[in-house]
Coordinates of C-alpha atoms and ligand atoms in Angstrom, one line a residue:
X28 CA -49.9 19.9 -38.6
X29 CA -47.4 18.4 -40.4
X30 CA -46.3 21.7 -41.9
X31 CA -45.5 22.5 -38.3
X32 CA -43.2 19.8 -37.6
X33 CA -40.9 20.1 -40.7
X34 CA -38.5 22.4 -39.6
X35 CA -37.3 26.3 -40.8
X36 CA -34.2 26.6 -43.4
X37 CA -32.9 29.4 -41.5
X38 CA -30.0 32.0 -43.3
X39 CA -28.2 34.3 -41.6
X40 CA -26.7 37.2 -43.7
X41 CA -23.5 38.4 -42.1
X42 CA -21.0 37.0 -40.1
X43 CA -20.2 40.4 -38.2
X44 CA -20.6 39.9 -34.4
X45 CA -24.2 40.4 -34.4
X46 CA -24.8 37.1 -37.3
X47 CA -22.6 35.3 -35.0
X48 CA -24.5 35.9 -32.0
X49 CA -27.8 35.1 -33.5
X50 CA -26.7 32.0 -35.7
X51 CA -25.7 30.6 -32.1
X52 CA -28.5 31.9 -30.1
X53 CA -30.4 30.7 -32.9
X54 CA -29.0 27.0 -32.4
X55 CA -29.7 26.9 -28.7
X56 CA -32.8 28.2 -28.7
X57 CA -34.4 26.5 -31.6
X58 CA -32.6 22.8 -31.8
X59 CA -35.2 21.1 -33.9
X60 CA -34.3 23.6 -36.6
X61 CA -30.4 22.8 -36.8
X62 CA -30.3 23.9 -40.3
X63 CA -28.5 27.0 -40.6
X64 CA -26.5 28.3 -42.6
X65 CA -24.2 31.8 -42.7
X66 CA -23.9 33.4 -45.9
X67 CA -21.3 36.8 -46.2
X68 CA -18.7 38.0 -47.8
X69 CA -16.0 37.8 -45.1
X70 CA -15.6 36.0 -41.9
X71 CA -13.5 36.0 -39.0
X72 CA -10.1 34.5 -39.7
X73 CA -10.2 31.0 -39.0
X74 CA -6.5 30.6 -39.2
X75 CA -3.6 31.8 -37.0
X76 CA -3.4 35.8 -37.8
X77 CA -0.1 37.2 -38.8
X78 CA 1.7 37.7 -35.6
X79 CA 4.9 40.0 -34.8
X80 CA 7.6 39.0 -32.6
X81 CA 6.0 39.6 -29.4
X82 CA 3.1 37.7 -30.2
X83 CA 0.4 40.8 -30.9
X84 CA -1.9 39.4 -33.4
X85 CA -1.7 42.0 -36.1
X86 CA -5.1 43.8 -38.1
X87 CA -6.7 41.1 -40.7
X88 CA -7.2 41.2 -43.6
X89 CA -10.6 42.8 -43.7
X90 CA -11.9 45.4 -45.2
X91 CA -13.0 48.3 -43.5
X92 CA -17.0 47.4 -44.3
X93 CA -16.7 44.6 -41.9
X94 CA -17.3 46.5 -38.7
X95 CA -16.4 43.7 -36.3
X96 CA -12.9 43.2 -37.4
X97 CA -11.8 46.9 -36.2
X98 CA -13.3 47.6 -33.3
X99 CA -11.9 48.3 -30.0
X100 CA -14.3 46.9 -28.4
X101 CA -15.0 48.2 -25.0
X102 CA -19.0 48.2 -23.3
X103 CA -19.1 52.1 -22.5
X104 CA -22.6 53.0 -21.3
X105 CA -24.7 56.0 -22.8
X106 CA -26.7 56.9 -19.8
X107 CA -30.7 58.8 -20.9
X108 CA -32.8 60.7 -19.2
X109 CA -36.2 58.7 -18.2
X110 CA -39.4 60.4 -18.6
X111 CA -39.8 61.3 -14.8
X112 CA -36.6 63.2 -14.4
X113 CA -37.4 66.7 -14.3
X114 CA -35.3 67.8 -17.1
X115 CA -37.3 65.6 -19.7
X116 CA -40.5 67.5 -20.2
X117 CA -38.1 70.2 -22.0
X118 CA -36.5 68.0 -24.4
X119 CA -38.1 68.5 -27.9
X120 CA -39.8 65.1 -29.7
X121 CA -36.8 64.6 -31.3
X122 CA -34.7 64.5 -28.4
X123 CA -37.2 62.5 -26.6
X124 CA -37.0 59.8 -29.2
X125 CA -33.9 59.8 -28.8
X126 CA -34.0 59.4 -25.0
X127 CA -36.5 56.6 -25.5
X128 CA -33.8 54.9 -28.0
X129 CA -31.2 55.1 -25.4
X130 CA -33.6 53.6 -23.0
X131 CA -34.5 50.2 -25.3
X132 CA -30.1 50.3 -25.7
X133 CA -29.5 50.2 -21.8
X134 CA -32.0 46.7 -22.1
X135 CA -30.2 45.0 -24.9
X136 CA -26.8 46.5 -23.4
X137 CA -27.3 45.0 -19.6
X138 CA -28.7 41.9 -21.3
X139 CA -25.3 41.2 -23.3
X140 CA -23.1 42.9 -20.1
X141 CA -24.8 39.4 -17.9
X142 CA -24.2 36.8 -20.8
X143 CA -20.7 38.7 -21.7
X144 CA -19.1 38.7 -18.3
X145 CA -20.2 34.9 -17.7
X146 CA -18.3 34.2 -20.9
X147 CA -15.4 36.2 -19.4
X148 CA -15.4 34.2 -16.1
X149 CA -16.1 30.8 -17.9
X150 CA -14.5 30.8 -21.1
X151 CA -11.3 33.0 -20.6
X152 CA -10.5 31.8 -24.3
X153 CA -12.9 34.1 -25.5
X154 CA -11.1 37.0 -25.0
X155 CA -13.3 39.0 -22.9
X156 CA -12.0 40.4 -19.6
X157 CA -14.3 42.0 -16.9
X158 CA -12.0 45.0 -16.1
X159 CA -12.6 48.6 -14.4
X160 CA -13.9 51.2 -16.8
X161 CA -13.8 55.2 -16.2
X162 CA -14.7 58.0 -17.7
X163 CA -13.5 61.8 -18.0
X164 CA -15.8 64.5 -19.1
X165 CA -15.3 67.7 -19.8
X166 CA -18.8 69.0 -20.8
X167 CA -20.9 66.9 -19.4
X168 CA -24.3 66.1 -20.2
X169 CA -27.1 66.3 -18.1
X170 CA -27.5 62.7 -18.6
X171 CA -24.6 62.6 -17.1
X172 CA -25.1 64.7 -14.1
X173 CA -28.2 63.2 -13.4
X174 CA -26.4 60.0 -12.2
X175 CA -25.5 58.8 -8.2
X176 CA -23.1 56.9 -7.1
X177 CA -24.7 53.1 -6.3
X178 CA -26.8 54.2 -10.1
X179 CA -26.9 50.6 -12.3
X180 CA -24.7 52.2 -15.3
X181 CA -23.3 49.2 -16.9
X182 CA -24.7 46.0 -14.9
X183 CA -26.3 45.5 -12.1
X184 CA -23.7 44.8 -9.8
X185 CA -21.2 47.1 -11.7
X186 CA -20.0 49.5 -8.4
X187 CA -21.0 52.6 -10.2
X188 CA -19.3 55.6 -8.8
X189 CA -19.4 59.0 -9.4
X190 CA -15.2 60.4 -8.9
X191 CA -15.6 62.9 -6.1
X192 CA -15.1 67.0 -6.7
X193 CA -12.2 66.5 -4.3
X194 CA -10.6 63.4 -6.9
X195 CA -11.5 65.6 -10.1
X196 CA -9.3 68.4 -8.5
X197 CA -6.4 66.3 -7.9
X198 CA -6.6 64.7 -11.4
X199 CA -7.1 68.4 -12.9
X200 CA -4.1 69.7 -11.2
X201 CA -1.7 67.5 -13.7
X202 CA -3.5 69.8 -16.7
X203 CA -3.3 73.1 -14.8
X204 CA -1.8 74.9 -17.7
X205 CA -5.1 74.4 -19.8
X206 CA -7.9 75.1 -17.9
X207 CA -10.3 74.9 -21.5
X208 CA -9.2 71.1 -21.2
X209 CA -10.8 70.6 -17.1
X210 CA -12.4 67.3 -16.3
X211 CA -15.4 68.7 -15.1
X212 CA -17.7 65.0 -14.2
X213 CA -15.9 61.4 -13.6
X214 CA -16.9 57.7 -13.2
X215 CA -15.7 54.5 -12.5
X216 CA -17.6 51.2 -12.6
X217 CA -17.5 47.9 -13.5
X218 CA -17.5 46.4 -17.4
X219 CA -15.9 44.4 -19.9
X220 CA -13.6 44.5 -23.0
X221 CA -13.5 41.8 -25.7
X222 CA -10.4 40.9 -28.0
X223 CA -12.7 41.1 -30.9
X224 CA -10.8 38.8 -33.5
X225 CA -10.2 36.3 -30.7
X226 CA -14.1 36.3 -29.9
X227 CA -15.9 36.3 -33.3
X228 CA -13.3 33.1 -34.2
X229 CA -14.7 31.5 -31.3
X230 CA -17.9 32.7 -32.1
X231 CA -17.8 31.2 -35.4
X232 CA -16.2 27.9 -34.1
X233 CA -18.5 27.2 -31.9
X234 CA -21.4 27.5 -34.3
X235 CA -19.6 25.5 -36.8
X236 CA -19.0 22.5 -33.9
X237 CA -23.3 22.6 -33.7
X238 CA -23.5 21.7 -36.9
X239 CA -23.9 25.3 -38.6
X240 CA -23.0 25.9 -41.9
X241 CA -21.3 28.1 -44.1
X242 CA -21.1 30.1 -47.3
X243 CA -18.7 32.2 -48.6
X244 CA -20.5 35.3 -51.1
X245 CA -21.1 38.5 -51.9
X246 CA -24.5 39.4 -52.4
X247 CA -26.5 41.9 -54.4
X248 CA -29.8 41.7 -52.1
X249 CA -31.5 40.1 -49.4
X250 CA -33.9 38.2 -51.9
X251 CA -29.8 36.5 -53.2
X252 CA -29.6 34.7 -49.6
X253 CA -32.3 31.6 -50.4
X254 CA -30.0 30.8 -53.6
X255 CA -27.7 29.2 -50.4
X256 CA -30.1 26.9 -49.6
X257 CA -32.3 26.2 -53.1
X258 CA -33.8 22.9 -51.5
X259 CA -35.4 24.9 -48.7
X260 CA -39.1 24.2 -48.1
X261 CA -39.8 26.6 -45.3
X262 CA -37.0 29.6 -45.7
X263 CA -36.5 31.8 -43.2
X264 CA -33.6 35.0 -43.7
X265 CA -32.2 36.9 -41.4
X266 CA -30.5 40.0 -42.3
X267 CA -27.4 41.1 -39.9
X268 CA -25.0 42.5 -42.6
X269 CA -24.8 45.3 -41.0
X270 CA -25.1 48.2 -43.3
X271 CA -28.8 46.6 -44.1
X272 CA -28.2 45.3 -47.8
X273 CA -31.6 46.8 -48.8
X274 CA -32.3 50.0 -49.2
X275 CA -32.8 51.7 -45.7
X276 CA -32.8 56.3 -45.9
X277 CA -31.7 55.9 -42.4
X278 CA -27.8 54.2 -43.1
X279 CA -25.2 55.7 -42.4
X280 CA -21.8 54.7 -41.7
X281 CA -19.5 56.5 -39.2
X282 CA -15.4 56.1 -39.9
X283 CA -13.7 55.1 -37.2
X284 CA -9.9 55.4 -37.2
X285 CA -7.7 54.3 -34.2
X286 CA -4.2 52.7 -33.4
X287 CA -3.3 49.4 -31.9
X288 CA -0.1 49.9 -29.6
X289 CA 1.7 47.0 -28.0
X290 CA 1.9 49.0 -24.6
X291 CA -0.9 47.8 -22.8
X292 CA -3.3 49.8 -20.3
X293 CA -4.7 48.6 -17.2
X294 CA -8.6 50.0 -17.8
X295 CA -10.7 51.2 -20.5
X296 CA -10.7 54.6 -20.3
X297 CA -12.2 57.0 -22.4
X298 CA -12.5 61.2 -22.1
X299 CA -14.7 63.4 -24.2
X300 CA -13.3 66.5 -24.5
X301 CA -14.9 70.0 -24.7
X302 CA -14.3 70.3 -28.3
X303 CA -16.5 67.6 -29.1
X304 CA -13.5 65.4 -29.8
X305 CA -13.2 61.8 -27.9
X306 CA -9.7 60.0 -26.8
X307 CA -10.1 56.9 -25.4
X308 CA -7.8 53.8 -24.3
X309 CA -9.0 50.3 -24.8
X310 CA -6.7 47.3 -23.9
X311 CA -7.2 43.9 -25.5
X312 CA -7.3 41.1 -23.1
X313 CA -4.9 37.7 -23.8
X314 CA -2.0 40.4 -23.9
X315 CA -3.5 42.3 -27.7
X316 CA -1.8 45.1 -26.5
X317 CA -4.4 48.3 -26.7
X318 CA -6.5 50.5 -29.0
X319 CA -6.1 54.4 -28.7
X320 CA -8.9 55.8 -30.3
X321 CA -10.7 57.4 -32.3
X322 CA -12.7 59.5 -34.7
X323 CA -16.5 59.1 -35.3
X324 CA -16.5 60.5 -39.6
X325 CA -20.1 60.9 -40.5
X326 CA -20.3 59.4 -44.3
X327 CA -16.7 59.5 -44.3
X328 CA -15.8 56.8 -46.9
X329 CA -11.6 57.1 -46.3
X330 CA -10.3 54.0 -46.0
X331 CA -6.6 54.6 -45.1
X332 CA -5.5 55.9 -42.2
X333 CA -4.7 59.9 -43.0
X334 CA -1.3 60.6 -40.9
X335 CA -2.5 63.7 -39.2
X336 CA -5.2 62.0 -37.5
X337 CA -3.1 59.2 -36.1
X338 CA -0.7 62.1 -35.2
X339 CA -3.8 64.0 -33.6
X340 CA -5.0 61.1 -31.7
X341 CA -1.4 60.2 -30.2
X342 CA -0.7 63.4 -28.9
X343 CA -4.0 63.2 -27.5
X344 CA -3.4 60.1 -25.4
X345 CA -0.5 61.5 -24.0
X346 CA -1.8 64.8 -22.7
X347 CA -5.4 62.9 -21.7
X348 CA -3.5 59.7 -19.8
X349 CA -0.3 60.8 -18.3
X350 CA -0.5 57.6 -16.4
X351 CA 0.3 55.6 -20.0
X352 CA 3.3 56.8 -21.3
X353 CA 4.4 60.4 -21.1
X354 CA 5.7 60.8 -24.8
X355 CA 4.7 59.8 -28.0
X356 CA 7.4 58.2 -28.8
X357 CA 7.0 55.6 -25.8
X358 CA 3.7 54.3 -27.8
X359 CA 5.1 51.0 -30.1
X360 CA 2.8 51.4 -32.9
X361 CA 1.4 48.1 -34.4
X362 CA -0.9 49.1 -37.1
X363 CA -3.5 52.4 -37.7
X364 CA -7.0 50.9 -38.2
X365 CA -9.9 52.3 -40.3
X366 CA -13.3 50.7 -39.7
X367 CA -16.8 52.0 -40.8
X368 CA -19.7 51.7 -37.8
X369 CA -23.0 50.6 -40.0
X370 CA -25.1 53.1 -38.3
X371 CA -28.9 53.7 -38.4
X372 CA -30.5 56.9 -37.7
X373 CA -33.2 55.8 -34.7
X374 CA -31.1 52.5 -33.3
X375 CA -31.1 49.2 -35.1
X376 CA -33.5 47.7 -37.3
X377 CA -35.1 44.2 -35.6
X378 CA -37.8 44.0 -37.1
X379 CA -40.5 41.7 -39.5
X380 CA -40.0 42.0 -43.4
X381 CA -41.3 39.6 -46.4
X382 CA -40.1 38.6 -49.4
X383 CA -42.8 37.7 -52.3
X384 CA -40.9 34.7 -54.6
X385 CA -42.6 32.6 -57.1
X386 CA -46.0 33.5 -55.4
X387 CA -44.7 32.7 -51.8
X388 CA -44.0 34.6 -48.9
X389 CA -40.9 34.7 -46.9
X390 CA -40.2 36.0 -44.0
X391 CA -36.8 38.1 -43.8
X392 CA -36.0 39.0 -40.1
X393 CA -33.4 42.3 -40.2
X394 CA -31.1 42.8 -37.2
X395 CA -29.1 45.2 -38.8
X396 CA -27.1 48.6 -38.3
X397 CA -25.9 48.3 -34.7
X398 CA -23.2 51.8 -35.0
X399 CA -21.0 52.3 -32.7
X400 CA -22.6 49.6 -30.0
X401 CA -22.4 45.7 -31.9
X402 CA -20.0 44.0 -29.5
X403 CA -22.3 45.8 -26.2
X404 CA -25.7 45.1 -27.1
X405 CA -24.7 41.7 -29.4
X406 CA -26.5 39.5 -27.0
X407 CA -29.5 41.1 -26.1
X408 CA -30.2 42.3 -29.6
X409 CA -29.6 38.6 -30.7
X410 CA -32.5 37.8 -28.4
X411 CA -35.1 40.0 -29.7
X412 CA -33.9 38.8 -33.5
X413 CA -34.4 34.8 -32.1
X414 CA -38.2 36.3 -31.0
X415 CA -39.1 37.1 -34.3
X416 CA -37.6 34.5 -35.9
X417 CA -39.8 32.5 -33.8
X418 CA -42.8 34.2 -34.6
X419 CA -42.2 34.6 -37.9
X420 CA -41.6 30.7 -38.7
X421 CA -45.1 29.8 -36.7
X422 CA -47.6 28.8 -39.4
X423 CA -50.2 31.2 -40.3
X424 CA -48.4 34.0 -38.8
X425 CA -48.9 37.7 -40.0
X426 CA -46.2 39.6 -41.4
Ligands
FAD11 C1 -13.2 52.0 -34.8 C2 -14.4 51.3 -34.3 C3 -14.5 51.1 -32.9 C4 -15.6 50.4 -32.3 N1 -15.7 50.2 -31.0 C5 -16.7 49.5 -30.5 C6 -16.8 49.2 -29.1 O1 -15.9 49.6 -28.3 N2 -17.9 48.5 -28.6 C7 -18.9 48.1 -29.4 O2 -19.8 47.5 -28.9 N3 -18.8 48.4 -30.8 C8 -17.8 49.0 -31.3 N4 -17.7 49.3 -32.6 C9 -18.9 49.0 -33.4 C10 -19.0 47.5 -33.9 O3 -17.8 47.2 -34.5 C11 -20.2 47.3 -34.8 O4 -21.3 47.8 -34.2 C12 -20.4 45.8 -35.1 O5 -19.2 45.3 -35.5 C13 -21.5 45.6 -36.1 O6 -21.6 44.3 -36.3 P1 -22.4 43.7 -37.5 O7 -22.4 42.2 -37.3 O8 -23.8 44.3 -37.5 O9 -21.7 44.2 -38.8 P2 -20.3 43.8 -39.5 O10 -19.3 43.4 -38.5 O11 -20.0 44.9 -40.4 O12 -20.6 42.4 -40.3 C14 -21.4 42.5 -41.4 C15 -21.4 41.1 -42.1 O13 -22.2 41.1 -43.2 C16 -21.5 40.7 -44.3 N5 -22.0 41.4 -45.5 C17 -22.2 42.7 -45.6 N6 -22.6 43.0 -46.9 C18 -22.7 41.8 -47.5 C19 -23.0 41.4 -48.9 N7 -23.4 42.3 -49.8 N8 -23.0 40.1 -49.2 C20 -22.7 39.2 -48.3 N9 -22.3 39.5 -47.0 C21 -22.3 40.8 -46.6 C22 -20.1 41.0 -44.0 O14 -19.2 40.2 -44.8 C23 -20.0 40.7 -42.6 O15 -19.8 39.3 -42.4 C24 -16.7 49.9 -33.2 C25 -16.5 50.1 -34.6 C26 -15.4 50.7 -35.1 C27 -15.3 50.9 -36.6

């Protein structure tokens, strides 16, 4: 008994947006078990970032490991197939893992759309704004053509609509020249962007003003984290530093190069083109100006922006939203960004793990390697890591 009322040491590795989340979810739902500290290498900037002369915060000094500092960050749904449409039973296993994947995502992602757009409407200081998202495809998926207008895409009250033949047409007619480049499949609906160095400060102040704790370090392993908090008596880690920090086959990270512009755009709107290749628009609320993106590198380690790819994805604004500007040369640059998405082959890692030290056991819950989707699934995946932790910390219980 009275092993059960001492309470957990808990460390949290990472203080990327999905730490964050968790150390403060972690907070609320556990109070009795206040001690917790965040141990990483870099956190948000607590001070007041660099700003230019119209106010536009400018890129921190991060490097491009820490994921949360460069993206846009936009909640774009990846719509799935479910196992009764009639399409599925031709998939191969692979694909429908990877359907089944997509379905657990849409969960954590509808979870975190409910808690993010309260934030928005509550705490405007966080720098989310609920705002209209759309989407342009040009080789649709059929994922994609599977959906109907009224569909839940991003949230449940989201006002899903699928843009009608007649709509694409007109849109269309601005491109005639290149017929290669049609929209072929459009949506619009409702969702939310986040001004992610604004948020993940606020983040980390509001876990500081419970009482939280931390610790700046770099560190070698998991097993390096309980050296943080040597008096512990019942230590509990959790791993969200992103790329894993233990050795995991399926990590990968996917550079991600974009440009922060002070023109700013009205909706997040992003077009995948037929050759595979993405442009997308993603304004920052509290007047951050907006993100043109981007590339998804595969194991690309660049960390610089390369010139033709910031030329590439310019151009590509221009000729995908006419609406914006209608030269490159309208677009006030700010700064080229290069980020690296810690991405894991088969969705994230939230799972059980154990450490064996000086003949004890202890329990090391991962939540790591989130990709492309961090900000967009942050809350719901910071409730399944909270569940294990829970578990996990009960005496007795089986690792
Ligand atoms: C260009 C780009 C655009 C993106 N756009 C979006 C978007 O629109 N929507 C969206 O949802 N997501 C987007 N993402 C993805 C999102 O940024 C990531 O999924 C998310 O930031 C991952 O968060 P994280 O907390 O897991 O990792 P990170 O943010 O990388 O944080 C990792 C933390 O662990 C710490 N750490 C790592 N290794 C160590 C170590 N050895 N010792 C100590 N500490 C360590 C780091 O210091 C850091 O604090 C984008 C990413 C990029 C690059």
């Amino acid at each position: 008994m009275a092993a059960e009322a001492s309470p957990w040491d808990l460390v949290v590795i990472g203080s990327g947006v999905i730490g964050l989340t968790t150390a403060c979810l972690l907070q609320q739902r556990l109070p009795e078990h206040t001690n917790i500290t965040i141990v990483a290498s870099e956190f948000p900037n607590p001070s007041p970032m660099t700003q230019d002369s119209s106010n536009i915060p400018l890129a921190p000094a991060a490097s491009s490991g820490y994921a949360s500092m460069w993206a846009g960050a936009h909640y774009r749904p990846i719509p799935y197939l479910s196992p009764s449409n009639s399409q599925y039973g031709s998939l191969s296993g692979t694909q429908q893992r990877f359907q089944s994947q997509l379905a657990c995502e849409h969960h954590l992602a509808i979870r975190t759309a409910k808690m993010m757009k309260q934030l928005a409407r509550e705490h405007p200081e966080t720098g989310i704004e609920i705002m209209p998202g759309v989407e342009y495809l040009e080789n649709p998926p059929a994922e994609n053509l599977a959906l109907e207008t009224g569909d839940v895409y991003a949230s449940l009250d989201d006002g899903f609509r699928v843009i009608t033949a007649t709509e694409i047409e007109a849109l269309n007619k601005r491109a005639e020249h290149d017929i290669g480049r049609q929209i072929k499949w459009a949506c619009k609906y409702e969702t939310y962007v986040v001004n992610v160095h604004v948020y993940c400060a606020w983040l980390l102040q509001r876990f500081l003003s419970q009482g939280g704790r931390v610790v700046q370090r770099r560190l070698h392993n998991v097993g390096e984290a309980l050296q943080v908090i040597p008096e512990a008596a019942r230590p509990i880690v959790v791993n969200c530093s992103g790329v894993g920090l233990t050795p995991d086959p399926k990590m990968k990270i996917i550079r991600g190069q974009t440009i922060l512009v002070r023109n700013q755009y009205h909706s997040t709107t992003t077009r995948q083109c037929a050759d595979g290749t993405w442009s997308f628009l993603i304004p920052r609320p509290l007047g951050g100006g907006t993100v043109i993106g981007g590339t998804k590198q595969v194991g690309d380690l660049e960390t610089s922006a390369r010139p033709e790819e910031r030329k590439r994805l310019l151009d590509s604004a221009v000729r995908c939203f006419p609406d914006f500007v209608s030269d490159v040369k309208d677009f006030e640059v700010v700064s080229d960004n290069v980020g690296r998405r810690p991405w894991r082959e088969g969705g994230m890692r939230i799972e059980v793990d154990e450490l064996v030290q000086g003949g004890a056991r202890i329990p090391i819950v991962h939540g790591y390697g989130a990709g492309g989707r961090g900000y967009e699934l942050s809350w719901g995946a910071a409730e399944e890591i909270c569940k294990l932790v829970e578990k996990s910390g009960k005496p007795h219980a089986r690792l």
